[in-house]
Backbone as JSON, one array per atom type, in Angstrom:
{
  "sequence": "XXXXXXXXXXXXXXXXXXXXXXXXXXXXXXXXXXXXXXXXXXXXXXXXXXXXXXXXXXXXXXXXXXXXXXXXXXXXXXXXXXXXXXXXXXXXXXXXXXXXXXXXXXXXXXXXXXXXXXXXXXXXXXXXXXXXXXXXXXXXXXXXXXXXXXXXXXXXXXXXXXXXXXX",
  "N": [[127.85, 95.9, 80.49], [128.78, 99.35, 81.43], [129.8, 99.65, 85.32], [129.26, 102.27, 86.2], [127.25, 103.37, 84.25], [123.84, 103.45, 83.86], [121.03, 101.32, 84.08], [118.47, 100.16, 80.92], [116.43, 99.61, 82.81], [117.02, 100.78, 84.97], [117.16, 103.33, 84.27], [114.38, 103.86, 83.29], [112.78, 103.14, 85.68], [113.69, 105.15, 86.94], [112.69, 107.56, 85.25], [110.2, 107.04, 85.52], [109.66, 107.41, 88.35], [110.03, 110.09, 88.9], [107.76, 111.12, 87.5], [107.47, 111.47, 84.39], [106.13, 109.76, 82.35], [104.68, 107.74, 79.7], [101.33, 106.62, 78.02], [99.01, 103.8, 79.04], [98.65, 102.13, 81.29], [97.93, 101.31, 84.11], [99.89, 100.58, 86.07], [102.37, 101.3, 84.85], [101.84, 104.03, 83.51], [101.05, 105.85, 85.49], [101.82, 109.45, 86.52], [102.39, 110.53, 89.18], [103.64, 108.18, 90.58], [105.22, 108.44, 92.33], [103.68, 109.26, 94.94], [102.32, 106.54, 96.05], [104.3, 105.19, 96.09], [106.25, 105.87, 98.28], [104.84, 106.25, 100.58], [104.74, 103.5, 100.71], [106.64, 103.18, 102.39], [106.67, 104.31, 104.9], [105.69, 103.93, 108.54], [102.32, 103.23, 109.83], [99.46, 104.81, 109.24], [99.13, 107.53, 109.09], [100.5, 109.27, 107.31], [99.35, 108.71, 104.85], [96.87, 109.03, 105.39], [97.12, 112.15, 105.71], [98.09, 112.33, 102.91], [95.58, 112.26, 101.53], [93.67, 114.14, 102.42], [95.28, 116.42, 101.18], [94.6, 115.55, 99.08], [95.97, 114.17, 97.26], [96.11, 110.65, 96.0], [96.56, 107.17, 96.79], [98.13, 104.69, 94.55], [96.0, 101.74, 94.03], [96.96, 99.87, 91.94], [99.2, 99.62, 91.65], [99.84, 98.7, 93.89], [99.14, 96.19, 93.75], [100.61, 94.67, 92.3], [102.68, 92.86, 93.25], [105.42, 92.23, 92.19], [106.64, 93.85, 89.93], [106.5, 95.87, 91.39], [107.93, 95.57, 93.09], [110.34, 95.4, 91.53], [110.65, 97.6, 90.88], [112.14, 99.19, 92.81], [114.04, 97.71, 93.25], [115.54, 98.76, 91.15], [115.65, 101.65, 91.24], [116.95, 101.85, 93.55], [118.96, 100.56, 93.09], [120.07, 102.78, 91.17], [121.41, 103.86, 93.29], [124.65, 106.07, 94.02], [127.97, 106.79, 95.27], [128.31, 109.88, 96.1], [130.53, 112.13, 94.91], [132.05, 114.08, 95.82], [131.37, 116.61, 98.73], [128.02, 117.8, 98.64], [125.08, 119.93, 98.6], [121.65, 120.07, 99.42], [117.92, 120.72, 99.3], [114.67, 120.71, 100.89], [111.06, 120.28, 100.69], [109.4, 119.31, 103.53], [106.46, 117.46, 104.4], [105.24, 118.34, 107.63], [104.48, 116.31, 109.53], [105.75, 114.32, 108.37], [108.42, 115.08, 109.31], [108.9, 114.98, 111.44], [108.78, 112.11, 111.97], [111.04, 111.6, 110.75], [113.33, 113.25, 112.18], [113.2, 111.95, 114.56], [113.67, 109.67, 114.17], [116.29, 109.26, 112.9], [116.7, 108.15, 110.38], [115.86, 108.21, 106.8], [112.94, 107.66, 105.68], [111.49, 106.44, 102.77], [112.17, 106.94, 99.56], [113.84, 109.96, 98.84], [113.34, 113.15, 97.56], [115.29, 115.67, 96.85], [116.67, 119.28, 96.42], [119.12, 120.58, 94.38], [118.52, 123.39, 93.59], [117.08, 124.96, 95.74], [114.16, 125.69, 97.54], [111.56, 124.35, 96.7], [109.09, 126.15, 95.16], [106.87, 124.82, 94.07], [106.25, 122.74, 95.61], [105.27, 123.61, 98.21], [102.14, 122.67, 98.75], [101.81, 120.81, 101.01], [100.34, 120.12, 103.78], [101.33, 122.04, 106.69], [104.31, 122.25, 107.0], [107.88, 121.95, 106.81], [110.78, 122.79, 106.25], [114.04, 121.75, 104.88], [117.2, 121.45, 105.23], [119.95, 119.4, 103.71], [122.78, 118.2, 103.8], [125.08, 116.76, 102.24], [127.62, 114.45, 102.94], [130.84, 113.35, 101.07], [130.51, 110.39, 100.02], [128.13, 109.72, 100.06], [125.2, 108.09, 99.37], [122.75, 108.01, 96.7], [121.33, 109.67, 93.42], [121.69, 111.39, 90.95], [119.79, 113.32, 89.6], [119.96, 114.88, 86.86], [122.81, 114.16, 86.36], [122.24, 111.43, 85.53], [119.89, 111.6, 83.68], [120.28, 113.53, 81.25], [118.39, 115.12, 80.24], [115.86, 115.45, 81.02], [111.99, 115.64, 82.64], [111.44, 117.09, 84.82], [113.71, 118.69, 84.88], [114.49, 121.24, 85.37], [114.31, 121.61, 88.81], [116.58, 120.18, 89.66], [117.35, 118.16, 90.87], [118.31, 116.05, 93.52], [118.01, 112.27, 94.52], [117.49, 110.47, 97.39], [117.97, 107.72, 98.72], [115.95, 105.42, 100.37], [115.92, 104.58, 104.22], [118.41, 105.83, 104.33], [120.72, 106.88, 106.96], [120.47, 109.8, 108.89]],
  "CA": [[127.5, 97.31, 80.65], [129.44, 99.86, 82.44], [128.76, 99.97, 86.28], [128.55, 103.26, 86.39], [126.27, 103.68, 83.28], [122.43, 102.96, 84.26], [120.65, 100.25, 83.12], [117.55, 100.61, 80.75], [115.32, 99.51, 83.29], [117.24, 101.92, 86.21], [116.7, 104.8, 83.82], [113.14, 104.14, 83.12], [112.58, 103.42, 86.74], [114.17, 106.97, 87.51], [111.61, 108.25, 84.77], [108.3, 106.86, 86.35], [109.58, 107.98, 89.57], [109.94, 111.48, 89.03], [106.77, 111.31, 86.62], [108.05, 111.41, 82.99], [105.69, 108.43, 81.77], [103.25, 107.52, 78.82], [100.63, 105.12, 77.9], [97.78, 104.02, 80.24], [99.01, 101.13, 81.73], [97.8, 101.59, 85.28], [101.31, 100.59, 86.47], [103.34, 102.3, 84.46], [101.35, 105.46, 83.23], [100.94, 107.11, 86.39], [102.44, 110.18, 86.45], [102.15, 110.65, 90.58], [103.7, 107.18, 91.53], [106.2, 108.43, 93.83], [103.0, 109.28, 96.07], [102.07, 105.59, 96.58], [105.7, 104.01, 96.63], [106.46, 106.38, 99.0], [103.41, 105.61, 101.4], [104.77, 102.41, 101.66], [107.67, 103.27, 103.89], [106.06, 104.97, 106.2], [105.23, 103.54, 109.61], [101.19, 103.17, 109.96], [98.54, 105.46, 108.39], [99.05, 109.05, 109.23], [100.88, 109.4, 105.98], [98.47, 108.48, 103.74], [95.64, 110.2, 105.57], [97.54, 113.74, 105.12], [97.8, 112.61, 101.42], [94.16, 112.38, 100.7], [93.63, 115.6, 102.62], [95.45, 117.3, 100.02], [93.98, 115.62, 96.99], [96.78, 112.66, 96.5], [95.46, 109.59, 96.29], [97.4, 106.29, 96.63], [97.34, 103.7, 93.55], [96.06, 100.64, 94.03], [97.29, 99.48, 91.11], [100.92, 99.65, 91.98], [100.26, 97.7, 95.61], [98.4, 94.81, 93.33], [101.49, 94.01, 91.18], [104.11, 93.18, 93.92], [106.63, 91.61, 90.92], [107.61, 95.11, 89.44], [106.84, 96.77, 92.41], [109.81, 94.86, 93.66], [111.59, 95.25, 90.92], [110.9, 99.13, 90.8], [112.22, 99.4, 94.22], [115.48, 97.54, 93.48], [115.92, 99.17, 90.11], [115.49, 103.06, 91.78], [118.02, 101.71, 94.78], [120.7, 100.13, 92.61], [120.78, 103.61, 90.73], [122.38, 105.65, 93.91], [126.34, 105.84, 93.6], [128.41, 107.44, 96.27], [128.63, 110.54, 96.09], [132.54, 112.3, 94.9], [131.69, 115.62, 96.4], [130.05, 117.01, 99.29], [127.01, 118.59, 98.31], [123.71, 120.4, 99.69], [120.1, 120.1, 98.94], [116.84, 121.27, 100.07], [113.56, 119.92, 100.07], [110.03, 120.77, 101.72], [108.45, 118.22, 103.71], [105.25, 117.56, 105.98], [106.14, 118.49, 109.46], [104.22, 115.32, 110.31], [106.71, 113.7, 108.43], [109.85, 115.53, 109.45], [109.26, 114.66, 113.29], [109.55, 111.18, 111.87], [112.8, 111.61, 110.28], [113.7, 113.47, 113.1], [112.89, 111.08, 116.04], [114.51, 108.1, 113.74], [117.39, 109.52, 112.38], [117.08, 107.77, 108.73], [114.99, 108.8, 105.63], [112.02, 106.57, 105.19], [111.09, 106.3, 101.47], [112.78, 107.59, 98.7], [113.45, 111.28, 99.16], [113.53, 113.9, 96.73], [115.26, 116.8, 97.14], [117.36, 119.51, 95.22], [120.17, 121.37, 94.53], [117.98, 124.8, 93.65], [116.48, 125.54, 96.77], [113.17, 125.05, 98.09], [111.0, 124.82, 95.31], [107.23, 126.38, 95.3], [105.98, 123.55, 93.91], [106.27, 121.5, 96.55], [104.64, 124.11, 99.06], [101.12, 122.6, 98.86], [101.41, 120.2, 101.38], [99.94, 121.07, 105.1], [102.16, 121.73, 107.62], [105.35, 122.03, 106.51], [109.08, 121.94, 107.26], [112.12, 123.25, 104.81], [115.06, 120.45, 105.23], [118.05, 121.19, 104.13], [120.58, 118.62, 103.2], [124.24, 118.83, 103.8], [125.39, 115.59, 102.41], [129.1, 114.46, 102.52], [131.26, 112.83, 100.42], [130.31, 109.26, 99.67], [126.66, 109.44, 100.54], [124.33, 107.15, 97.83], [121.98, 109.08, 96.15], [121.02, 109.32, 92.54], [121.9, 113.02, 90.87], [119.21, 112.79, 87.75], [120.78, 115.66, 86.2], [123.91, 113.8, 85.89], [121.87, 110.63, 85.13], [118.48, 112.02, 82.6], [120.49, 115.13, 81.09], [116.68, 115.72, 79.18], [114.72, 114.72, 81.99], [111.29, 116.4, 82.65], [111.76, 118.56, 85.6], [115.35, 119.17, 84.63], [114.36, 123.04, 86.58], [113.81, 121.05, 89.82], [117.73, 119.67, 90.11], [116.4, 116.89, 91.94], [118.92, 114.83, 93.71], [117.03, 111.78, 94.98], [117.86, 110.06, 98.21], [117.48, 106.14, 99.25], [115.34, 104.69, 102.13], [117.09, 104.4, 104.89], [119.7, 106.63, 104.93], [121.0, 107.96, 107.84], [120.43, 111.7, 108.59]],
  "C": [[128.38, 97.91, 81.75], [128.76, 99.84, 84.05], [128.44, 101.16, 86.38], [127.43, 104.08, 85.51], [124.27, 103.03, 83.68], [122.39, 101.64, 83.29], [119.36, 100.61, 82.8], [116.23, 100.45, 81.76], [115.66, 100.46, 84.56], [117.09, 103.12, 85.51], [115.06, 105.07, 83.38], [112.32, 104.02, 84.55], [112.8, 105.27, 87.34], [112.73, 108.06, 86.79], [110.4, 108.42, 85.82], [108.11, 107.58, 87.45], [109.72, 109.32, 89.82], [108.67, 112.33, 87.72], [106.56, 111.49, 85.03], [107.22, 110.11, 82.35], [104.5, 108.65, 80.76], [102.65, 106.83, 79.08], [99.41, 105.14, 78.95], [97.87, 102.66, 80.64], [98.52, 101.41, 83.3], [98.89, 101.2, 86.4], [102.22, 101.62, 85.95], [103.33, 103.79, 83.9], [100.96, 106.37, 84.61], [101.88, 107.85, 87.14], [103.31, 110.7, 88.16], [102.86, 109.43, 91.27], [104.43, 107.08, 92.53], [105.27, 108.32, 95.15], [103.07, 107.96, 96.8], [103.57, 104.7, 97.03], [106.12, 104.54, 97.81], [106.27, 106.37, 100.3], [104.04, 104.54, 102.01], [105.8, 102.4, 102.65], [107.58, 103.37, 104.83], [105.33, 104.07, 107.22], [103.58, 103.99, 109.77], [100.46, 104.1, 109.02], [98.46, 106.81, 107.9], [99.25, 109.6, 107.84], [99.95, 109.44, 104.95], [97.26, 109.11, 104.48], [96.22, 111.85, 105.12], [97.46, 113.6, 103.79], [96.4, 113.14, 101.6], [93.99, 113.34, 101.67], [93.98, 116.55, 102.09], [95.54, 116.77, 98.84], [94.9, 114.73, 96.57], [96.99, 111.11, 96.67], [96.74, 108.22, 95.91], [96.69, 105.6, 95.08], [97.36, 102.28, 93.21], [97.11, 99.33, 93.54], [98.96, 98.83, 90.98], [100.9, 98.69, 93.44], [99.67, 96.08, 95.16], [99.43, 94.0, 92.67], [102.8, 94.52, 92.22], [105.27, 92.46, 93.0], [106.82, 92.8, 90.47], [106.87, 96.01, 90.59], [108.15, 96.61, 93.58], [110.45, 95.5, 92.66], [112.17, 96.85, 90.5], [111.8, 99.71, 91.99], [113.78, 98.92, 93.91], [116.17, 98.74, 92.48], [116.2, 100.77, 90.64], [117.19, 102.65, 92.96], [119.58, 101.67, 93.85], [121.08, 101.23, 91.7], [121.76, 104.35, 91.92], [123.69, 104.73, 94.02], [126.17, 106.75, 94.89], [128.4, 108.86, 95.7], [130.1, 111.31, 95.9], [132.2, 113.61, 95.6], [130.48, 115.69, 97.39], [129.06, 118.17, 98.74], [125.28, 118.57, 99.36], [122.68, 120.57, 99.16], [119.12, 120.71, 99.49], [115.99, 120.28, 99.8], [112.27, 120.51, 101.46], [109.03, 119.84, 102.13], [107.21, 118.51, 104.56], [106.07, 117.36, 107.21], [105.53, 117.44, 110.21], [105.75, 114.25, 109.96], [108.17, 113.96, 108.64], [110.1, 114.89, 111.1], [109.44, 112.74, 112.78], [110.59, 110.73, 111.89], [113.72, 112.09, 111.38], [113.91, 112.48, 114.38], [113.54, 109.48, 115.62], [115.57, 108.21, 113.7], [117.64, 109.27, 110.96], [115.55, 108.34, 108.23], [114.06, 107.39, 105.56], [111.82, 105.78, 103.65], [111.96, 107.34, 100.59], [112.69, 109.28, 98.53], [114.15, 112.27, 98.5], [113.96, 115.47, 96.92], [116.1, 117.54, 95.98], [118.0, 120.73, 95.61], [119.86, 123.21, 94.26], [117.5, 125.51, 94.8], [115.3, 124.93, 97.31], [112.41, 125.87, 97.13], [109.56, 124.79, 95.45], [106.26, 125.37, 94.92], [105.19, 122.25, 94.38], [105.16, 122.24, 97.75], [103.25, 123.01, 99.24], [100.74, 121.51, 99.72], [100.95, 120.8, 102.94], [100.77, 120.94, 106.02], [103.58, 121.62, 107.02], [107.06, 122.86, 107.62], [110.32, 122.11, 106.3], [113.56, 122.32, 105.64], [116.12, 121.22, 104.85], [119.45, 120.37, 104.94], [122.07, 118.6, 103.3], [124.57, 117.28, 103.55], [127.05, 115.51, 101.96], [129.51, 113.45, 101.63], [131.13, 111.13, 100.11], [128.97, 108.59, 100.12], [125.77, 109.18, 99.22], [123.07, 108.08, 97.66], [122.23, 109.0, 94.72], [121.13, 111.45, 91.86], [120.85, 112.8, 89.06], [119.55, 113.84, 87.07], [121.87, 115.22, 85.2], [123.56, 112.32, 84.83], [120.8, 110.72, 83.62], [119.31, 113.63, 82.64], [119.12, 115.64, 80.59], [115.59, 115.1, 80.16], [113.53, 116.04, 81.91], [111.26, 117.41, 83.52], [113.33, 118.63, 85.71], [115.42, 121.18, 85.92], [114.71, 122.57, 87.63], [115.26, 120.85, 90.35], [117.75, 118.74, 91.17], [117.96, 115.93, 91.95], [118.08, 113.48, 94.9], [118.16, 110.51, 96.22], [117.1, 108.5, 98.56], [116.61, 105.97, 100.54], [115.86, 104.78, 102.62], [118.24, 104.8, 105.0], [119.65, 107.8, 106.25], [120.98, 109.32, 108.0], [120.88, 112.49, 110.14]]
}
């Protein structure tokens, strides 16, 4: 397979993770699982208490089955490519979690942002902070546009950012 062509399990990873899923698999049908993978990056609790303050609950289900929760984790990573162009994103986070990012310097958990702006959708969390993104030329990241031309929030222009990248 080409390297730069996904692989079926890095394009169905990309799905799950931006919510595109069937079935009722309690792994793989939930629509929300960025919440909980997300969670786990994060340094102690705070995180996950602000979820369930606004109504988004972690899922078990996904912290019980660490064998494709590994393998979701590599599969999401080994999609980001360098970047050929600098490009700029937005994204709207909790201002609990921005003083994180701030006070570290790198991105915790997989971080979703996008090339439209700052998108209302996202508003509903408490406390908030508008990011934006100036990333340069050979910075890893995952453009699902370029990757899922028929993806579900195709509106969104979601370019999605790795753990651990520097900021």
């Amino acid at each position: 397979m080409c390297e730069n062509f996904p692989s079926p399990e890095g394009l169905r990873a990309l799905r799950y993770y931006q919510g595109d899923v069937e079935g009722d698999d309690p792994f793989w049908g939930d629509p929300r699982a960025y919440v909980t993978l997300n969670a786990l990056f994060l340094p102690g609790l705070m995180a996950e208490k602000e979820r369930v303050r606004e109504g988004k609950r972690l899922n078990p289900e996904i912290l019980a089955d660490g064998h494709r929760l590994s393998r979701l984790i590599e599969d999401l990573t080994g999609l980001c490519r360098p970047l050929p162009a600098p490009m700029q994103t937005r994204r709207v986070e909790r201002l609990a979690e921005f003083a994180l990012i701030r006070d570290s310097g790198r991105l915790y958990g997989f971080t979703s942002t996008s090339k439209r702006g700052f998108l209302p959708s996202y508003a509903d969390k408490r406390g908030v902070a508008l990011l934006v993104f100036r990333l340069p030329a050979g910075t890893p990241c995952v453009d699902l546009s370029a990757v899922l031309p028929h993806y579900l929030k195709a509106d969104e222009a979601e370019v999605l950012l790795p753990p651990g990248l520097s900021v």
